XYZ file of C-alpha atoms in Angstrom:
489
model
C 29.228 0.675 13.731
C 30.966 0.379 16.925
C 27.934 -1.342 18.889
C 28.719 -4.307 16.854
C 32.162 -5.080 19.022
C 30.820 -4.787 22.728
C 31.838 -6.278 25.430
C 28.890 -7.633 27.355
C 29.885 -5.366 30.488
C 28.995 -2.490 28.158
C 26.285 -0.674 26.234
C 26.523 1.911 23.067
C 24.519 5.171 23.503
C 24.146 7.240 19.850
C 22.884 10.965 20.532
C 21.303 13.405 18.425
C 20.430 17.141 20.028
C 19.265 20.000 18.985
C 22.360 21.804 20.088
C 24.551 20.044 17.323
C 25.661 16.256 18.029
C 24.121 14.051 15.497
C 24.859 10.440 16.368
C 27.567 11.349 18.763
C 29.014 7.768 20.212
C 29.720 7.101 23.771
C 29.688 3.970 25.777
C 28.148 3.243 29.307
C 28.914 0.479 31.486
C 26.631 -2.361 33.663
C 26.144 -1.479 37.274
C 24.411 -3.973 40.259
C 21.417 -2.899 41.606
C 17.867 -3.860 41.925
C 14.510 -2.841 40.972
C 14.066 -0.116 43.371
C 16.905 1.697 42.026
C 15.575 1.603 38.206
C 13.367 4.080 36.725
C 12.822 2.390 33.211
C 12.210 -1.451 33.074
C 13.225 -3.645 29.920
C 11.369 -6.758 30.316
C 12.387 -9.031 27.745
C 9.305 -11.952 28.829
C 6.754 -9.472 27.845
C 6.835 -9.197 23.660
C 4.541 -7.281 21.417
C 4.933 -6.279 17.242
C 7.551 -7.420 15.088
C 9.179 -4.837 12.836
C 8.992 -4.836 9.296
C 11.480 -1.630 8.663
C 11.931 1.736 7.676
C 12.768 3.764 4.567
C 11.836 6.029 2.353
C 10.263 6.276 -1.684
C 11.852 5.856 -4.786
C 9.555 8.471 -6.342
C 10.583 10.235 -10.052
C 11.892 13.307 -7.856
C 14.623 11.580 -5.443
C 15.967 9.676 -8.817
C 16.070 12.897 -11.191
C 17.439 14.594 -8.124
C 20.480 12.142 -7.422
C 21.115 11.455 -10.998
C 21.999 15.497 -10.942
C 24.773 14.951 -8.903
C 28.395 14.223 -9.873
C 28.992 10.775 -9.808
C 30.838 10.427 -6.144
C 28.385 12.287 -4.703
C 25.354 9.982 -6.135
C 27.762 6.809 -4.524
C 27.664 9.546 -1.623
C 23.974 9.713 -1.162
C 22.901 5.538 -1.562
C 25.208 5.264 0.928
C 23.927 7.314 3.337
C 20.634 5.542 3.123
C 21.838 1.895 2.164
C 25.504 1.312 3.363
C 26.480 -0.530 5.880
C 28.076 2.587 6.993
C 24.976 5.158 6.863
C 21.416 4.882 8.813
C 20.659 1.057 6.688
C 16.795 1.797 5.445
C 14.899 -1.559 4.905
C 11.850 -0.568 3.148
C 11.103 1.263 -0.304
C 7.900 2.770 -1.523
C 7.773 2.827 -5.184
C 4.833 4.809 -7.149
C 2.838 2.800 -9.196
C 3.291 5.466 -12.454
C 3.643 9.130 -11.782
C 3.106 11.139 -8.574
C 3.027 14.598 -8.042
C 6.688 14.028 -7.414
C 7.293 13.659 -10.982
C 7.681 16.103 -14.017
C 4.454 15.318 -15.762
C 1.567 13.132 -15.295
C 2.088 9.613 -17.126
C 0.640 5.990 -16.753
C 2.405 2.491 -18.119
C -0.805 1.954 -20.489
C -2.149 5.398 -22.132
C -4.171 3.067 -24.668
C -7.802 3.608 -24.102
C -10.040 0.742 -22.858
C -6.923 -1.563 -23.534
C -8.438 -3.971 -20.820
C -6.275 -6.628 -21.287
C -3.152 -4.336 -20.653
C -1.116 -5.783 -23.976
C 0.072 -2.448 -23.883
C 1.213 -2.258 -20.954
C 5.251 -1.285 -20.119
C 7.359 0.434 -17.516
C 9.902 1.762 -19.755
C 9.314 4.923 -18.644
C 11.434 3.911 -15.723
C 14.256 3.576 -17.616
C 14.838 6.691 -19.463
C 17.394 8.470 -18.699
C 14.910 11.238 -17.535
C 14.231 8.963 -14.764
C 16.737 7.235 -13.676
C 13.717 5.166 -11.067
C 14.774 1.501 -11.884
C 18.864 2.381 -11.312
C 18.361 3.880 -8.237
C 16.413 1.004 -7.097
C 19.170 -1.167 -8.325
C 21.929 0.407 -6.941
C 19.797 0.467 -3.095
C 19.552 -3.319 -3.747
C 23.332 -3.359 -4.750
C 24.116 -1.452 -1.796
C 22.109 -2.492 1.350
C 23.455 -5.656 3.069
C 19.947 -6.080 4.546
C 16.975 -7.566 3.383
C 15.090 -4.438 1.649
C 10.890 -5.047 1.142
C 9.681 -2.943 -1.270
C 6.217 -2.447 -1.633
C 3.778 -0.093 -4.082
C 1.647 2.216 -4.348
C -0.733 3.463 -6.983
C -1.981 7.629 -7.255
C -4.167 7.212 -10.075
C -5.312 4.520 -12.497
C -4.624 5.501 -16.368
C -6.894 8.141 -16.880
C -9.050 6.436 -19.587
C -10.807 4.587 -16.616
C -12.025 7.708 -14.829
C -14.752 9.081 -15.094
C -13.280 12.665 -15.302
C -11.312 11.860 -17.837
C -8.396 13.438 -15.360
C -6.548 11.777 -12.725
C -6.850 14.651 -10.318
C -9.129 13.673 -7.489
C -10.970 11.113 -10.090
C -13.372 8.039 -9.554
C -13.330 5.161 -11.351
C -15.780 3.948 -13.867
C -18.713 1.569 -12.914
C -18.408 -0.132 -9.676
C -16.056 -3.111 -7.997
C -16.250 -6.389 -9.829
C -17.051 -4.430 -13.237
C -14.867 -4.225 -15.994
C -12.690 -1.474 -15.455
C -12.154 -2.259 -11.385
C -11.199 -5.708 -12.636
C -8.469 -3.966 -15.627
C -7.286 -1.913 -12.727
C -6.706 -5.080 -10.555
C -4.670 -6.527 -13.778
C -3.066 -3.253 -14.354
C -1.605 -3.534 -10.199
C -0.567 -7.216 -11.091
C 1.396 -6.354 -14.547
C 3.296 -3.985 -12.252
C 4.101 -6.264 -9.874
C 5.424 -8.483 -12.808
C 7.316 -6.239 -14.940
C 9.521 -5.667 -11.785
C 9.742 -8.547 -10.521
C 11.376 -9.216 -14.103
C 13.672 -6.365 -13.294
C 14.839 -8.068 -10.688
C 12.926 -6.175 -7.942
C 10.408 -8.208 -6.130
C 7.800 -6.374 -4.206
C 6.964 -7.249 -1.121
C 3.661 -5.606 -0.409
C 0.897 -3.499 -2.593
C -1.741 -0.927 -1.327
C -4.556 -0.566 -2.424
C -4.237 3.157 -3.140
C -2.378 6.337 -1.946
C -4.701 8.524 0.083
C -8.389 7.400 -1.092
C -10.431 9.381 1.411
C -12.402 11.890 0.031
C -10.852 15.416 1.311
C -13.589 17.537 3.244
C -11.438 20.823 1.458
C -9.376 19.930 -1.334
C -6.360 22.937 -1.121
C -4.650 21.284 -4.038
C -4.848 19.331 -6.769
C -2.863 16.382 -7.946
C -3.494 12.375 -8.845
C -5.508 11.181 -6.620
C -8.118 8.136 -7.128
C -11.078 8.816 -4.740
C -13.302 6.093 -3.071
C -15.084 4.724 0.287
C -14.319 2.020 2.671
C -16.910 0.418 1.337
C -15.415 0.299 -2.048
C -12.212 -0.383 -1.055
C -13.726 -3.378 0.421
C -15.778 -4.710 -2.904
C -12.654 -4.157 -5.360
C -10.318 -6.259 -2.896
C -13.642 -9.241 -2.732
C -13.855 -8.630 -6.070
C -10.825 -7.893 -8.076
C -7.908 -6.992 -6.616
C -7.689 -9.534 -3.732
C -8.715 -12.999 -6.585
C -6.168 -11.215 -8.607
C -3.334 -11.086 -6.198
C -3.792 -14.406 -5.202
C -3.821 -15.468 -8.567
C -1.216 -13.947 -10.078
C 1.429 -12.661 -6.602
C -0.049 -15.045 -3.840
C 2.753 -13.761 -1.531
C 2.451 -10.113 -1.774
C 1.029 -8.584 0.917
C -2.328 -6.528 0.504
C -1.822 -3.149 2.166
C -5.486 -1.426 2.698
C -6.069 2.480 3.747
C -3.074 3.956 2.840
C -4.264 6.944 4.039
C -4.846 9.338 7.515
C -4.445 7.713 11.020
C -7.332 9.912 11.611
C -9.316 7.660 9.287
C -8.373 4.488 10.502
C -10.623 3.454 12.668
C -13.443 4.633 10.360
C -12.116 2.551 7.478
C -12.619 -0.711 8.213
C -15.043 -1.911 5.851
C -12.825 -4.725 4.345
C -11.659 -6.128 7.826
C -15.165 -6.736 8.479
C -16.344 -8.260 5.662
C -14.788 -12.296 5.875
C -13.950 -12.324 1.999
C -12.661 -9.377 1.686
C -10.441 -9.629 4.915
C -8.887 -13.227 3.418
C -6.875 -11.118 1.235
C -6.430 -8.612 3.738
C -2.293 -8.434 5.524
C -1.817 -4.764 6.616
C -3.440 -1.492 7.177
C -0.810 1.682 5.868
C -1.062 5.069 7.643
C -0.276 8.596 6.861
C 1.127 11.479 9.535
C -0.634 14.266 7.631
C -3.639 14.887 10.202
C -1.035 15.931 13.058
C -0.632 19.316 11.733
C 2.982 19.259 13.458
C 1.380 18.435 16.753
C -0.258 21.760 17.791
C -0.275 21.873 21.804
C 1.819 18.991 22.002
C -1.120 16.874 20.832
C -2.320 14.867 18.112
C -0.823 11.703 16.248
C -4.069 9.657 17.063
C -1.965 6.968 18.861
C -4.683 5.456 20.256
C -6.620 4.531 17.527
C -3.117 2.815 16.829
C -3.651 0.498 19.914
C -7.499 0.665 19.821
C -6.799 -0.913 16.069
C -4.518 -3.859 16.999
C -6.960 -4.861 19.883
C -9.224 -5.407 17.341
C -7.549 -6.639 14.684
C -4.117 -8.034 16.114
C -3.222 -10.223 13.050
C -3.129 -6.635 10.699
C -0.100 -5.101 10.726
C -0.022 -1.493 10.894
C 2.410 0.360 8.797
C 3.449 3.728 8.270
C 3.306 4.358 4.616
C 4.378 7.962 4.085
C 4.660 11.144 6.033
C 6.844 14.574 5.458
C 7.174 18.122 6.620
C 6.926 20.886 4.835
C 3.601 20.264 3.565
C 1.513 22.796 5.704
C 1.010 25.953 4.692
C 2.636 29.360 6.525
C -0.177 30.661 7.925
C -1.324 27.648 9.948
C -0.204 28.295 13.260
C 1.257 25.461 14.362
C 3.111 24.718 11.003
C 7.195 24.502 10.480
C 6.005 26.081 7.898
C 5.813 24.778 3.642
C 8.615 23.484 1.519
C 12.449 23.845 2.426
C 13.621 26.224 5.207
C 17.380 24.635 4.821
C 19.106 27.994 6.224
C 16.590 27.731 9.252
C 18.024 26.184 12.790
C 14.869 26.217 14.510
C 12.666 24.469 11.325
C 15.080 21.829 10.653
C 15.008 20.790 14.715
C 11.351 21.200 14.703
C 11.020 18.929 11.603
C 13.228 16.581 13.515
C 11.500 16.721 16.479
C 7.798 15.788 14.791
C 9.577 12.961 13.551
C 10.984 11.324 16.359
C 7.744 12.192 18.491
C 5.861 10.259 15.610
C 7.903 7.194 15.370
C 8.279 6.345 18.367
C 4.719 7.104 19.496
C 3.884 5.366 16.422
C 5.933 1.884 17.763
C 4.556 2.151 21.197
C 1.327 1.540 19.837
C 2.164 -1.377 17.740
C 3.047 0.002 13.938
C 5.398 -2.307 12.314
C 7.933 0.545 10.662
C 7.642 3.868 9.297
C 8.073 5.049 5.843
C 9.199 8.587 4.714
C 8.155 10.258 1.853
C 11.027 11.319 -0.909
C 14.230 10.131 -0.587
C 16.018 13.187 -1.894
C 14.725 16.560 -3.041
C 16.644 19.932 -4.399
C 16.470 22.906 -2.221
C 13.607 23.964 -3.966
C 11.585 20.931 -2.520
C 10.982 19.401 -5.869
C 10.711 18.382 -8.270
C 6.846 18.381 -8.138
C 4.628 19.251 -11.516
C 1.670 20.796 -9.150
C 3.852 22.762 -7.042
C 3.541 21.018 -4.163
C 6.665 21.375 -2.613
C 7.863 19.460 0.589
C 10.801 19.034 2.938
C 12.891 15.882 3.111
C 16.207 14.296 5.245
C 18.062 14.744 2.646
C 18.311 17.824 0.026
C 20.683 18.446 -2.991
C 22.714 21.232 -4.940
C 20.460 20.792 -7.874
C 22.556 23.714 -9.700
C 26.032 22.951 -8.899
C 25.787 18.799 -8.672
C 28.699 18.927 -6.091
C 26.716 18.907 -2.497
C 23.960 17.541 -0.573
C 22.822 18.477 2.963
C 21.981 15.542 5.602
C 18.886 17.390 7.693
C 18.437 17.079 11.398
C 15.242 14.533 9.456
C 17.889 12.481 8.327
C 19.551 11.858 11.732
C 16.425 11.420 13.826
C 15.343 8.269 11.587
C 19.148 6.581 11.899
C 18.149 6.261 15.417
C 15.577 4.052 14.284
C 16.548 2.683 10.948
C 20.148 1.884 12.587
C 19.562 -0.441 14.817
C 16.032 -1.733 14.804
C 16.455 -4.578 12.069
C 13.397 -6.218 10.302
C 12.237 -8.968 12.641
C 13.428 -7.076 15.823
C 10.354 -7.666 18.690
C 9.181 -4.753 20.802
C 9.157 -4.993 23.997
C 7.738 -4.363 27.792
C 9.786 -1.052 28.705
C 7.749 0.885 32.099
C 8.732 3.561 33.766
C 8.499 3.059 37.736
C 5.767 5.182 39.339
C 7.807 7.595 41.246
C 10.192 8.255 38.197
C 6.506 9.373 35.724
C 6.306 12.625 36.669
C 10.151 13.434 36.285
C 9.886 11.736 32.715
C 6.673 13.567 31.735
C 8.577 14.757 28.415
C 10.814 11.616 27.457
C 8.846 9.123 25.099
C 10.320 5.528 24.844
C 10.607 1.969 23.370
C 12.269 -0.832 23.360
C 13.406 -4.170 21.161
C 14.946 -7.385 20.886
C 16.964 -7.975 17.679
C 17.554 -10.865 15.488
C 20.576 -10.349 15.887
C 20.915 -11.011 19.575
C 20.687 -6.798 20.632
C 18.526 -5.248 22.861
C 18.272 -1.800 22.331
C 16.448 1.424 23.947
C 15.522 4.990 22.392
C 14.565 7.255 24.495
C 13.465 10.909 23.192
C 13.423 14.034 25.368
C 10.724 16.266 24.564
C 11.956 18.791 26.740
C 14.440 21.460 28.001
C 15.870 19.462 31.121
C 18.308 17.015 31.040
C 17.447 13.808 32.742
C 19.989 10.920 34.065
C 17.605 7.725 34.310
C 18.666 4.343 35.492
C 17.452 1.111 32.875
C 17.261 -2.096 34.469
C 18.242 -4.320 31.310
C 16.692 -8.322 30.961
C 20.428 -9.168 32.786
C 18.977 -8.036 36.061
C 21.578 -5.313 35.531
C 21.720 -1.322 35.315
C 22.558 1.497 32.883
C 22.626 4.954 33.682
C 21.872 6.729 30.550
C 21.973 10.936 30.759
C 19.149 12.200 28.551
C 20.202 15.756 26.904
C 17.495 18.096 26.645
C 15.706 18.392 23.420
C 17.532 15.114 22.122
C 16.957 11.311 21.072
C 18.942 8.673 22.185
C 19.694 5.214 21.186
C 21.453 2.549 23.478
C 22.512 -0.863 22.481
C 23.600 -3.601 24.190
C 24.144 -7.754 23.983
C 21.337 -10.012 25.156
């Protein structure tokens, strides 16, 4: 925390490589110049998205799996996400019922065609099996910032499908029917019961990963549907419901593949569905690790907010891990803790996604599981992922920080909910040279400017950044690293 006491002759550079610092502190100070002598360009006049934060989901694993651990090291691991002293997330996913991140498949009403919900209850959450509601307590207990917590659903209870499974299931009837409208109500008991916890949520999607798969590898709870019906059960149920029942919860729609977004607009086009309509949620899972150095659809980002610039975009999950070995540009599936190489590379799709992600106008970033065990579980289907932070599951005595974990501090750190992106060029004879550095930059409540910049490649690169104060920083750029200055406005 020592960018909160500069002076205002100097700036605070954090630095993460893949050679072994991880948030390694320096300071740099102000120099006179002008604009010829600049090769990156803060202009503070010239604003664009407001953030909404960063975090990670409370799912049934990341509780079971800190609830393992000795005491102190539980303590340990909030405060590395939550503490004013570790990387300060400010958003929470929280499953609406069981994921494949939890031991069995379970829903909060199992009472068939109870349509009014009177069965309805989340005291699942509170076994001591769990453990979900505490360690969504003890964030909130922890984090001096303001944390929004919003939900998602996998599958409906599975007495409305008609598979009579949750696995890749459809609903009975159609929107505006009876069962769309009980799974509207079953959303907005949610929403109550933990609000009466003493957890508001901030925002609810519509449901995780809808789009139909072309090949289905795996199977676990997934509710399937359209655009199109995404768009009659927020006319028709969801979005009278919400503003019914939770008029200030935002209504998160896609929840799904950036490479579906700008085919899965169906309820931004249609006037009363798009009303109810506050944010579109995307997934990272279409990257495939970035093969060639390409992919994340970060266009569609921008060619999305043209259209729509009064939709936030947020990213609602994303891990590694989850490809399979034999895809040739995979890290690889599950944990590869004992490999260098894996964890940087895991690191290095992360940063490259973020920060793409913000230059094109997303509003935060969301990771998937908090916490797993070395295993990359708990998962009942056996799909096993990475994530930043991993746990002695046999001993209870250890957990390992991943390089993950220190790439999204650079973020999470120091970009504050309500921080304002803004104008940061490169000048044309310095492109070339900075071919393999990404960047972006913000304005902070707070009164902060600060800069990440994320090298891409194996040369180092000292750049100059003319600040909003007229002024200049020369900032060294490590190879293969990430970066984060601060300074005072």
């Amino acid at each position: 925390n020592d960018y909160l006491t500069l002076s205002s002759s100097e700036a605070a550079v954090y630095r993460t490589t893949r050679d072994g610092e991880r948030f390694r502190y320096e300071t740099t100070t102000f120099f006179e110049g002008d604009a010829s002598d600049a090769d990156l360009t803060i202009d503070a006049t010239t604003t664009y998205q407001t953030i909404i934060g960063f975090g990670g989901a409370f799912t049934d694993a990341a509780a079971i799996n800190i609830y393992k651990m000795e005491t102190k090291i539980q303590d340990l691991i909030v405060d590395a996400y939550y503490s004013a002293d570790g990387i300060q997330y400010t958003t929470g996913r929280i499953p609406i019922s069981s994921t494949d991140f939890s031991t069995s498949i379970y829903s909060y009403d199992a009472t068939v065609d109870d349509l009014a919900m009177s069965a309805f209850s989340i005291a699942v959450d509170k076994t001591p099996t769990s453990h979900k509601l505490d360690l969504i307590h003890r964030a909130l207990d922890t984090t001096e910032r303001n944390l929004s917590m919003f939900a998602s659903s996998w599958a409906p209870p599975v007495w409305m499908t008609e598979e009579n499974s949750t696995l890749n299931c459809h609903m009975k009837g159609d929107p505006g029917e009876t069962y769309w409208e009980a799974l509207a109500l079953y959303y907005s008991k949610f929403l109550t019961a933990y609000k009466n916890e003493g957890i508001p949520i901030w925002g609810l999607t519509t449901q995780n990963e809808p789009a139909e798969p072309i090949l289905s590898l795996n199977e676990w709870q997934s509710l399937r549907f359209t655009t199109e019906t995404e768009r009659d059960f927020v006319k028709k149920d969801l979005g009278p419901r919400l503003k019914a029942d939770h008029p200030d919860v935002k209504l998160i729609v896609m929840d799904d593949n950036k490479s579906n977004l700008l085919d899965w607009l169906a309820a931004l086009e249609d006037a009363e569905a798009a009303q109810y309509v506050d944010g579109v949620g995307i997934h990272w899972y279409s990257n495939y690790d970035f093969p060639l150095d390409i992919g994340g659809n970060f266009d569609d980002l921008k060619t999305f907010h043209q259209q729509y610039p009064d939709v936030f975009i947020l990213g609602t999950e994303a891990c590694e891990g989850y490809l399979p070995w034999w895809f040739l540009t995979s890290t690889g599936a599950g944990v590869k803790l004992s490999d260098f190489n894996i964890g940087w590379w895991r690191a290095h799709n992360y940063a490259k996604d973020i920060i793409n992600d913000l230059t094109n106008f997303a509003s935060g970033w969301t990771d998937w599981n908090l916490v797993l065990d070395t295993a990359g579980g708990p998962n009942w289907a056996g799909n096993y992922v990475d994530a930043p932070i991993l746990v002695d599951e046999t001993n209870g005595n250890e957990f390992y920080k991943q390089p993950m974990y220190y790439v999204l501090g650079h973020f999470t750190k120091f970009l504050t909910p309500g921080s304002v992106r803004l104008s940061f060029e490169a000048a044309s004879g310095s492109k070339s040279r900075l071919s393999d550095v990404d960047w972006t930059a913000f304005a902070t409540p707070e009164g902060r400017y600060v800069a990440i910049l994320f090298n891409k490649g194996d040369d180092e690169e000292s750049v100059n950044i003319m600040a909003p104060n007229g002024k200049l920083l020369e900032v060294v750029i490590r190879p293969t690293s990430i970066q984060t200055v601060v300074f005072n406005a």
